[in-house]
Amino acid sequence: MLSLFKTAWGVFLRAFEKRVTVSYPEERPYLAPRFRGRIILSRDPDGGERCVACYLCAAACPVDCIALDAAETEDGRRYPSFFRINFSRCIFCGYCEEACPTYAIQLTPDFEMSEYARQSLVYEKEDLLISGTGKYPDYNFYRVAGLAIKGKDKGEAENETPPVDIRGLMP
Amino acid sequence: MQGIIASVLTIAFVLIALLTSSAALIWAERSLLALWQDRYGPNRVGPLGLFQPVADMIKIFTKDDWVPPFADRPVFVLAPAIIVITVLTAFAVMPFAPGVLVADMDIGVLFFLAMSSLSIYSVVLAGWSSNSKYALLGGLRGAAQMLSYEIFMGLSIMGVVLLAGSFNLNDIVEAQRNMWFFIPSSGLFIFFPAGLAETHRLPFDLPEAENELVAGYHTEYSGLKFGMFYIGEYLGVTLIASMITTLFLGGWLGPVLPPAVWFILKTGAVIVVFILLRASLPRPRFDQLMGFGWKAMLPLALINLLVTGGIILALTDAPVFPGGGNAEPL
Amino acid sequence: MPKIYVDGKECEAAEGQNLLEACLGLGFDLPYFCWHPAMRSVGACRQCAVKEFKDENDARGRIVMACMTPVTEGARISIDDPEARAFRAGVIEWLMASHPHDCPVCDEGGECHLQDMTVMAGHVYRRHRFGKRTYRNQDLGPFVNHEMNRCIQCYRCVRFYCDYAGGRDLSVFASRDSVYFGRSEDGTLESEFSGNLVEVCPTGVFTDKTLKKHYTRKWDLQAAPSICVHCGLGCNTTPGERYGRLRRIRNRYNGSVNGYFLCDRGRFGYEFVNGDKRIRRPVLRERPGEEEQIDAGEAIRRASLMLGDGKRVMAIGSPRASLESNFALRELAGPENFFSGLPDNEHKLLRLVLDILKGGPARSPSLSEVGRADAVLILGEDVTNTAPVEALMLRQAARKRPVEKAVSRKIPEWDASAIKTAIQNEKEPFHVAAPFATKLDEAAKAVYHAPPEDIARLGNAIAHELDRDAPSPEGLEGRIAQLAKDIAEDLKDAKSPIIVSGVSLSEAVVKAAANVAWALEAIGKKAALSYIVPECNSTGLALMGGKSLDDALKAAAHGGFDTLVILENDLFTRAGKEEVEVFFECFENIIAIDHTATRTTSAAGLVFPAAAFAEGTGTLVNSEGRAQRFFKVFDPEGDIAEGWRWLGRIMEESGAGTAWSNIDEVLESMASEVPELQEAIDAAPSAGLRMAGQKVARAPQRFSGRTAIHAGRSVIEPRPPEDPDSPLSFSMEGFQPKGLGKEPPPELIPQFWSPGWNSPQAVIRFQDGTNGGLRGNDPGVRLINPAEAMPGYFREVPGPFRPRKGEWLVIPVYHIFGSEELNALSPPVAGLIPRPYIGLNPEDAVKLEAPPGEEVALKAGGLHLKLPARHMPGLPEGVAALPVLPGVERLRLPQWGVVARPKESAA
């Protein structure tokens, strides 16, 4: 019985504590760069699309809200011919970003994306692709990967030796 | 003629004051709860969110007032009105200040008890007419809970009646000029929980326990009818708080300030305690609630009555029964 | 069964296995690269190291390669031993030192044996500080993509390509740590089995180029068990679909049929399903040239008007349509009005083949039995081009006896390189008699190139040598008689001889093959008799009965028919253009049901869109007589439905019965109407089967994007399509086969996958022992079984071939790419279809003054063709060859014709 009064007294004392509510939108909270908000697709430092349509983000997505289809340019670069995120399903878990081997898909500190119609929450590639590099300014997948594309031949990637001469006779 | 006009004016004044205060309570309760939970509460509509009740009212007025096709329509419509009517009627005997009351009845206390008992019908009928299992369960709980606590409520007031020697609330207030009755009579500690149960406020809101029963007896209600239950609840809280003030806290008595202000201050303080309890206490199980009533409250109420009577007998020579307690039998 | 102890656990292994096979068969995870169940061990990669202990007291043990260590009674090994683990982790670290950082753009990713093994061996971080070795790639043609940087030098590709499939143009170059696998120069891979490199390669060096064009990961492909429709062998396949398009075909292991490999026609011919010539909605053509798409209900109503009310209906079935569709058509028109749609000669030959297989004691072998034969006689069939996977199996048969000899010298059968060294160039009794040089000639001990008559005579001579009761050809040349004697001796010596023939030449050849097989049976040998049939359901159609196309033409000319219904058949590929046009004139209405627009569908007044193999469910009967079910892989857009479904609805509308609600009902009514096909119902479990209360999921567990795929059109997610015809669901929801016993009946396994095994190697988790059948019996039921009794030999033996002056016997030539109608519609295959030609004996060509490429004219069967000449080695004098290719008008071959220089024939 006494505990009830103690509880009530304790709760009453909370009246003199500082309030924790942040009065959004007048007051804006600090969002860390790694905040998991609206998803974007970034470009590499040369301006090419970073996404190589490897489907890993789609596979990692626990709510299966990412769909894409791979295509290839004349240069030998693979890219998504369409890339769709259904934000009405997205739970902003960030697994897609973790899965992405090219830093293409990134979550940004933006959560203000309410819509009146659910259909408007379906983002296509043109809504997702930005013109910058996002959080990773220097990374360029094709400079690391052993695949040759136009402008980067075999053996020209980082840490690669020139192509083997298979007709050479030297031991 | 003048008497009639005065009465009508009083009635109008009381009605307006009560309805306004219950609207204000919507804001006050949310603000206080927020305060105790380190939040802001309503702060968007008007300064300090004061117009929140207005916004709520507009919302409730413009909502689709839907009667489920499976409900018993006449009863379903009637039920929410009953609670408002009975509670408002109970206020008729409430002395807000010297002379400011609607009906100065000698059976004031009994009238209050009668009216607050009638409000059970509202809950039961709402639960029954909704024709839905959650509503029915809520209605049943409400009936059992309110009937039980009615008894202890009545018994707890008897000490006060003994002390004052009258059922007239004016007389009861006047009798507290020397000492507020919560000191000699511990009835307050029985009346208060009984009042909580009577108005089914947290922690005794089992008839509408949202975790188990969706919204209890008013599950199927919407729009204005729901609003009536809502207002009825706040009116009930005000009624019980006013009763506590009148019976135990000296009513409008007080120094310096005008009597009406004293009444309002005391009532307000009791309401704040109501809200504080809501903010802090968890809801008991239904069997615990009933057990508490019959196993703790009933013996306490009886003991309180006995002890009060005994003290009065010991301390005064005055005849216990005016008109000759030691009179010869007929 | 020797007992072995693996990490202290007592297990039973099979006799003659090596430790790796035993461990994998017992369900242990042991990484490996160079071992392949079909090609066995060479011990090249050192990845399968385990520790072997002398006895229970030996605590030190020694590291051995599991794939090179035979299973011995009481062997004690440890996979989990820390030293063995460290050894394996070290090996994979070396293998990965130069592996490029490109899994995201590698088509093998997600089904990569190297990925699986890296995870299994526990290698995570590249410590090698030096540069990565790189290579330049080659263009290997339209099927296979080359990316040498990913190579881990396991040698599987050349072992498959050269040793197993007999290819010559893929090899190993360079030395030490820069070994290179490729061709001597860029160019299309010549082998018909090059596509298997994609599955054989444990990493992404060889990947599917057709898949690369519309790439999708394995985990995103919705798949269902299917059957290849590009020849009569009925290889089991796994087509994969994404976003309504067929993305690729993978092999589906069936221990009794195709085993681990497919041919390139079957693997890359699928793209006709995505073709722009597909029919997707019913088409109404009220007047020629005017066509409109109408909705399904309207089309059915119109069809019922054309069929009902005492109208006389003629129905033409198809060897490329399922049993169910053909049966539904037969129901619609009545058995007496049902025609097979095959020209007379082919129709009769197929019936003859059936009579031989059902009336005689020689059994039609399954493909795996073909691979186990120890003496082979091919009579008149270019197997590599008409039934490619059978040719691959025959190549294995060619090694059978030499391998046995090596095994008898105590070399374990799995020790592939030792066996290869022991065999050298030894050949088994493998004899080819064909009208021209074929690819299998190189495997043969004796080759005989002759016209059809002489091939039949050789066959009869062999039969006569085996059993004197068999008819003997008169006036046999001494050389041929000697050859017949030698072949007969070889066949007599064999334990399981096989005679391979087919319906591409003549009746006499088919009968001669039967005589040889029966003669072997007569002397107490169990002989297998394999007849190659041209299309995926040729055998099923023959079992269904009906009359030939020529009978139909005759019957129509007599008049009295109102409506013609043609099911999935382009009559212009069966008979001459004029014949067919005259035939069509005989009918008031023509209804065609087909999946692709052909000349026949454009002549029809009402066209229904049929399902291609990946869009519907049905049963096909292969040349062995095995009925196998293929399942709908995806729900196609438009009104596409199976032929039997359309026909059922039309019959219901015209009041001729109620439509079948699912395939089980069709099969039931078929069982009661056509008793020969009764057992087809057992080709797969019925639609009511549930695994743990669920349907089997078509899509893998990891299938992605299902809340986004349709969101472009509407954010409200549609309910997945229902499948009334099978216990398979169109979703990843449902029972997921995991192998090691946690799997549905093998007919229903959409893709082979097991935890930790994402590559095609996962099949080991579903097999009953190394190279065994699938657990719970290989899919399919045999509808043809040999008779006990010995029938009389075919007595008529043709006389020897006599070249005619100024006339040539024109015989058909089949090409793997193009000779079958559907694969020719697949763009990657289309580029490899040969240009039409007229094949001539080089000497004849010289006489005609027709150097290669020079245009010559052929006049035969009322047809004039002008095509470039081609010199065909081996083609006998007086014989000309006409390829069966799109764009070459159909002739009933073989027949006599005149070949001449164009100006002479013009005159």
Coordinates of C-alpha atoms in Angstrom, one line a residue, chain B:
Chain B
M1 CA -41.0 34.8 -9.9
Q2 CA -37.7 36.2 -8.8
G3 CA -36.9 32.9 -7.1
I4 CA -37.5 31.0 -10.4
I5 CA -35.3 33.4 -12.4
A6 CA -32.6 33.0 -9.8
S7 CA -32.9 29.2 -9.9
V8 CA -32.8 29.2 -13.7
L9 CA -29.8 31.5 -13.7
T10 CA -28.0 29.3 -11.2
I11 CA -28.8 26.2 -13.2
A12 CA -27.5 27.8 -16.4
F13 CA -24.4 29.0 -14.5
V14 CA -23.7 25.6 -13.1
L15 CA -24.2 23.9 -16.4
I16 CA -21.9 26.2 -18.3
A17 CA -19.3 26.1 -15.5
L18 CA -19.3 22.3 -15.4
L19 CA -19.2 21.8 -19.2
T20 CA -16.4 24.3 -19.5
S21 CA -14.5 22.8 -16.7
S22 CA -14.7 19.3 -18.2
A23 CA -13.5 20.7 -21.5
A24 CA -10.7 22.3 -19.6
L25 CA -10.0 19.0 -17.9
I26 CA -9.2 17.4 -21.3
W27 CA -6.4 19.9 -21.7
A28 CA -5.4 19.8 -18.0
E29 CA -5.2 16.0 -17.9
R30 CA -3.1 15.7 -21.0
S31 CA -0.8 18.5 -19.9
L32 CA -0.3 17.1 -16.5
L33 CA 0.3 13.6 -17.7
A34 CA 2.9 15.1 -20.1
L35 CA 4.4 17.0 -17.3
W36 CA 4.9 13.9 -15.2
Q37 CA 6.2 12.0 -18.2
D38 CA 8.7 14.7 -19.1
R39 CA 6.8 15.6 -22.3
Y40 CA 5.0 18.7 -23.4
G41 CA 1.5 17.5 -24.0
P42 CA -0.8 19.5 -26.2
N43 CA 1.1 22.5 -27.3
R44 CA 0.2 23.0 -31.0
V45 CA -3.4 24.5 -31.0
G46 CA -3.4 28.0 -29.6
P47 CA -1.1 29.3 -26.8
L48 CA 0.1 26.4 -24.6
G49 CA -2.2 24.2 -26.6
L50 CA -5.2 25.7 -24.8
F51 CA -7.5 25.4 -27.8
Q52 CA -6.9 21.7 -28.0
P53 CA -10.3 20.9 -26.5
V54 CA -11.8 23.1 -29.2
A55 CA -10.0 21.2 -31.9
D56 CA -11.1 17.9 -30.2
M57 CA -14.6 19.1 -30.1
I58 CA -14.7 20.1 -33.8
K59 CA -13.2 16.7 -34.6
I60 CA -15.8 14.9 -32.5
F61 CA -18.7 16.9 -33.9
T62 CA -17.6 16.3 -37.5
K63 CA -16.9 12.6 -37.2
D64 CA -19.2 10.1 -38.7
D65 CA -21.7 9.2 -36.0
W66 CA -22.1 5.6 -36.8
V67 CA -24.5 3.1 -35.3
P68 CA -23.4 -0.4 -36.0
P69 CA -26.0 -2.3 -37.9
F70 CA -25.9 -5.1 -35.4
A71 CA -26.6 -2.8 -32.4
D72 CA -29.9 -2.3 -30.5
R73 CA -30.4 1.1 -31.9
P74 CA -32.7 2.9 -29.4
V75 CA -30.7 1.7 -26.4
F76 CA -27.4 2.3 -28.1
V77 CA -28.4 6.0 -28.6
L78 CA -29.8 6.4 -25.2
A79 CA -26.9 5.0 -23.2
P80 CA -24.4 7.8 -23.5
A81 CA -27.0 10.4 -22.6
I82 CA -27.8 8.6 -19.3
I83 CA -24.3 9.2 -17.9
V84 CA -24.3 12.9 -18.7
I85 CA -27.8 13.4 -17.3
T86 CA -27.3 11.5 -14.1
V87 CA -24.0 13.2 -13.2
L88 CA -25.3 16.6 -14.1
T89 CA -28.4 16.0 -12.0
A90 CA -26.2 15.0 -9.0
F91 CA -24.6 18.4 -9.1
A92 CA -28.0 19.9 -8.2
V93 CA -27.4 19.4 -4.5
M94 CA -23.8 20.6 -4.6
P95 CA -23.2 23.8 -2.5
F96 CA -20.6 25.7 -4.5
A97 CA -20.7 28.7 -2.2
P98 CA -23.1 29.9 0.5
G99 CA -26.4 30.0 -1.2
V100 CA -25.1 29.0 -4.6
L101 CA -26.7 25.7 -5.2
V102 CA -29.6 24.5 -7.3
A103 CA -31.6 22.6 -4.8
D104 CA -31.0 22.8 -1.1
M105 CA -32.3 19.3 -0.2
D106 CA -32.3 17.7 3.2
I107 CA -31.5 14.4 1.6
G108 CA -28.6 15.8 -0.4
V109 CA -26.2 13.0 0.3
L110 CA -28.8 10.4 -0.5
F111 CA -29.7 12.2 -3.7
F112 CA -26.0 12.2 -4.8
L113 CA -25.8 8.4 -4.0
A114 CA -28.9 7.7 -6.0
M115 CA -27.8 9.7 -9.0
S116 CA -24.4 8.2 -9.2
S117 CA -25.9 4.8 -8.9
L118 CA -28.1 5.5 -11.9
S119 CA -25.1 6.2 -14.0
I120 CA -24.4 2.4 -14.0
Y121 CA -27.2 2.0 -16.4
S122 CA -25.3 4.0 -19.0
V123 CA -22.4 1.5 -18.9
V124 CA -24.5 -1.6 -18.8
L125 CA -26.8 -0.5 -21.5
A126 CA -24.0 0.7 -23.7
G127 CA -22.3 -2.7 -23.3
W128 CA -25.5 -4.6 -23.9
S129 CA -26.8 -2.7 -26.9
S130 CA -23.5 -2.7 -28.7
N131 CA -24.0 -6.4 -29.3
S132 CA -20.3 -7.0 -29.3
K133 CA -18.3 -9.2 -27.0
Y134 CA -15.8 -6.6 -25.9
A135 CA -18.5 -4.1 -25.1
L136 CA -20.6 -6.7 -23.3
L137 CA -17.6 -7.8 -21.1
G138 CA -16.9 -4.1 -20.4
G139 CA -20.5 -3.5 -19.4
L140 CA -20.5 -6.5 -17.1
R141 CA -17.4 -5.5 -15.4
G142 CA -18.7 -1.9 -15.0
A143 CA -21.9 -3.2 -13.4
A144 CA -20.2 -5.4 -10.9
Q145 CA -17.6 -2.9 -10.0
M146 CA -19.9 0.1 -9.6
L147 CA -22.5 -1.8 -7.6
S148 CA -19.9 -3.1 -5.2
Y149 CA -18.2 0.2 -4.6
E150 CA -21.5 2.0 -4.3
I151 CA -22.0 0.2 -1.0
F152 CA -18.6 1.3 0.5
M153 CA -19.2 4.7 -0.8
G154 CA -22.4 5.0 1.0
L155 CA -21.0 3.5 4.2
S156 CA -18.0 5.8 4.2
I157 CA -20.2 8.9 4.1
M158 CA -22.2 7.8 7.1
G159 CA -19.4 8.8 9.4
V160 CA -19.7 12.3 8.1
V161 CA -23.4 12.3 8.4
L162 CA -23.0 11.2 12.0
L163 CA -20.7 14.0 12.7
A164 CA -22.8 16.6 11.1
G165 CA -26.1 15.2 12.2
S166 CA -27.6 15.9 8.8
F167 CA -28.0 14.7 5.2
N168 CA -28.1 18.2 4.0
L169 CA -24.8 19.1 2.2
N170 CA -25.1 22.8 3.3
D171 CA -25.3 21.6 6.9
I172 CA -22.4 19.3 6.4
V173 CA -20.2 22.1 5.2
E174 CA -21.3 24.4 8.0
A175 CA -20.5 21.6 10.5
Q176 CA -16.9 21.7 9.4
R177 CA -16.3 25.3 10.6
N178 CA -14.1 24.0 13.4
M179 CA -12.6 21.0 11.9
W180 CA -12.7 19.4 8.4
F181 CA -14.2 16.0 8.6
F182 CA -11.3 14.1 7.1
I183 CA -9.6 14.4 10.5
P184 CA -12.2 12.8 12.7
S185 CA -13.6 10.6 10.1
S186 CA -11.2 8.5 8.1
G187 CA -14.0 8.0 5.6
L188 CA -12.0 9.9 3.0
F189 CA -9.7 7.0 2.6
I190 CA -12.6 4.8 1.7
F191 CA -14.6 7.3 -0.2
F192 CA -11.7 8.2 -2.5
P193 CA -11.0 4.8 -3.9
A194 CA -14.7 4.1 -4.1
G195 CA -15.0 7.3 -6.1
L196 CA -12.2 6.2 -8.4
A197 CA -14.1 2.9 -9.0
E198 CA -17.4 4.7 -9.4
T199 CA -16.1 6.9 -12.2
H200 CA -14.0 4.0 -13.5
R201 CA -10.9 6.1 -13.7
L202 CA -7.4 4.7 -13.8
P203 CA -6.3 2.5 -12.1
F204 CA -9.8 1.2 -11.8
D205 CA -10.8 1.5 -15.5
L206 CA -11.4 -2.1 -16.0
P207 CA -14.7 -1.7 -17.9
E208 CA -12.7 0.0 -20.7
A209 CA -9.4 -1.8 -20.2
E210 CA -7.9 -1.2 -23.7
N211 CA -5.3 -4.0 -23.5
E212 CA -7.9 -6.7 -23.2
L213 CA -11.2 -5.2 -24.3
V214 CA -10.3 -2.8 -27.1
A215 CA -12.3 0.0 -25.5
G216 CA -14.7 -1.9 -23.2
Y217 CA -18.3 -0.8 -23.2
H218 CA -17.8 2.0 -25.7
T219 CA -15.9 0.0 -28.2
E220 CA -18.6 0.5 -30.9
Y221 CA -19.2 4.2 -30.2
S222 CA -17.9 7.0 -32.3
G223 CA -18.5 10.7 -32.9
L224 CA -20.7 12.6 -30.6
K225 CA -21.9 9.6 -28.6
F226 CA -18.4 8.7 -27.8
G227 CA -17.9 12.3 -26.9
M228 CA -20.7 12.0 -24.3
F229 CA -19.0 9.2 -22.6
Y230 CA -15.9 11.2 -22.7
I231 CA -17.5 14.2 -21.2
G232 CA -19.4 12.0 -18.7
E233 CA -16.2 10.7 -17.4
Y234 CA -14.8 14.1 -16.7
L235 CA -18.0 15.3 -15.2
G236 CA -17.9 12.2 -12.9
V237 CA -14.4 13.1 -11.9
T238 CA -15.5 16.6 -11.1
L239 CA -18.5 15.3 -9.2
I240 CA -16.5 13.0 -7.0
A241 CA -13.9 15.7 -6.4
S242 CA -16.6 18.2 -5.4
M243 CA -18.1 15.6 -3.1
I244 CA -14.8 15.0 -1.4
T245 CA -14.4 18.7 -1.0
T246 CA -17.8 19.1 0.4
L247 CA -17.8 16.1 2.7
F248 CA -14.3 16.0 3.9
L249 CA -12.4 19.2 3.1
G250 CA -14.7 21.8 4.4
G251 CA -16.4 22.7 1.1
W252 CA -16.3 26.4 0.4
L253 CA -15.0 27.2 3.8
G254 CA -11.7 29.1 4.0
P255 CA -10.1 32.3 5.0
V256 CA -9.5 35.5 3.0
L257 CA -10.5 34.3 -0.5
P258 CA -14.2 34.2 -1.5
P259 CA -15.9 30.9 -0.7
A260 CA -16.4 29.9 -4.4
V261 CA -12.7 30.2 -5.1
W262 CA -11.9 28.0 -2.1
F263 CA -14.3 25.5 -3.5
I264 CA -12.7 25.5 -6.9
L265 CA -9.2 25.3 -5.5
K266 CA -10.0 22.4 -3.3
T267 CA -11.9 20.5 -6.0
G268 CA -9.1 21.2 -8.4
A269 CA -6.5 19.9 -6.0
V270 CA -8.5 16.6 -5.7
I271 CA -8.7 16.3 -9.5
V272 CA -5.0 16.7 -9.7
V273 CA -4.6 13.8 -7.3
F274 CA -6.9 11.8 -9.6
I275 CA -4.7 12.6 -12.6
L276 CA -1.5 11.8 -10.6
L277 CA -2.9 8.4 -9.8
R278 CA -3.6 7.8 -13.4
A279 CA 0.0 8.8 -14.3
S280 CA 1.5 6.5 -11.7
L281 CA -0.5 3.4 -10.9
P282 CA -0.9 0.3 -12.9
R283 CA -4.3 -1.3 -13.4
P284 CA -5.2 -4.3 -11.1
R285 CA -6.8 -7.5 -12.3
F286 CA -10.5 -7.6 -12.1
D287 CA -10.6 -10.2 -9.4
Q288 CA -8.1 -8.1 -7.4
L289 CA -10.4 -5.1 -7.7
M290 CA -13.4 -7.0 -6.5
G291 CA -11.4 -8.7 -3.7
F292 CA -10.0 -5.3 -2.6
G293 CA -13.6 -4.0 -2.4
W294 CA -15.2 -6.8 -0.5
K295 CA -12.3 -8.0 1.7
A296 CA -10.6 -4.7 2.6
M297 CA -13.0 -1.8 1.9
L298 CA -16.1 -3.3 3.4
P299 CA -14.6 -4.2 6.8
L300 CA -12.8 -0.8 6.9
A301 CA -16.0 1.1 6.1
L302 CA -17.8 -0.7 8.9
I303 CA -15.0 -0.2 11.4
N304 CA -14.9 3.4 10.4
L305 CA -18.6 3.8 11.1
L306 CA -18.3 2.1 14.4
V307 CA -15.3 4.0 15.6
T308 CA -16.8 7.3 14.5
G309 CA -20.0 6.5 16.3
G310 CA -18.1 5.4 19.4
I311 CA -16.0 8.6 19.5
I312 CA -19.1 10.7 19.1
L313 CA -20.7 8.9 22.0
A314 CA -17.7 9.2 24.2
L315 CA -17.0 12.9 23.5
T316 CA -20.4 14.4 23.5
D317 CA -23.4 14.3 25.9
A318 CA -25.6 15.3 23.1
P319 CA -28.3 12.8 22.3
V320 CA -27.2 10.6 19.6
F321 CA -30.6 10.5 18.1
P322 CA -32.2 13.9 18.1
G323 CA -35.7 13.5 19.3
G324 CA -34.7 11.3 22.3
G325 CA -32.4 8.4 21.8
N326 CA -33.3 7.2 25.2
A327 CA -37.0 7.6 24.7
E328 CA -39.3 5.0 25.7
P329 CA -40.2 2.5 23.1
L330 CA -43.5 3.0 21.4

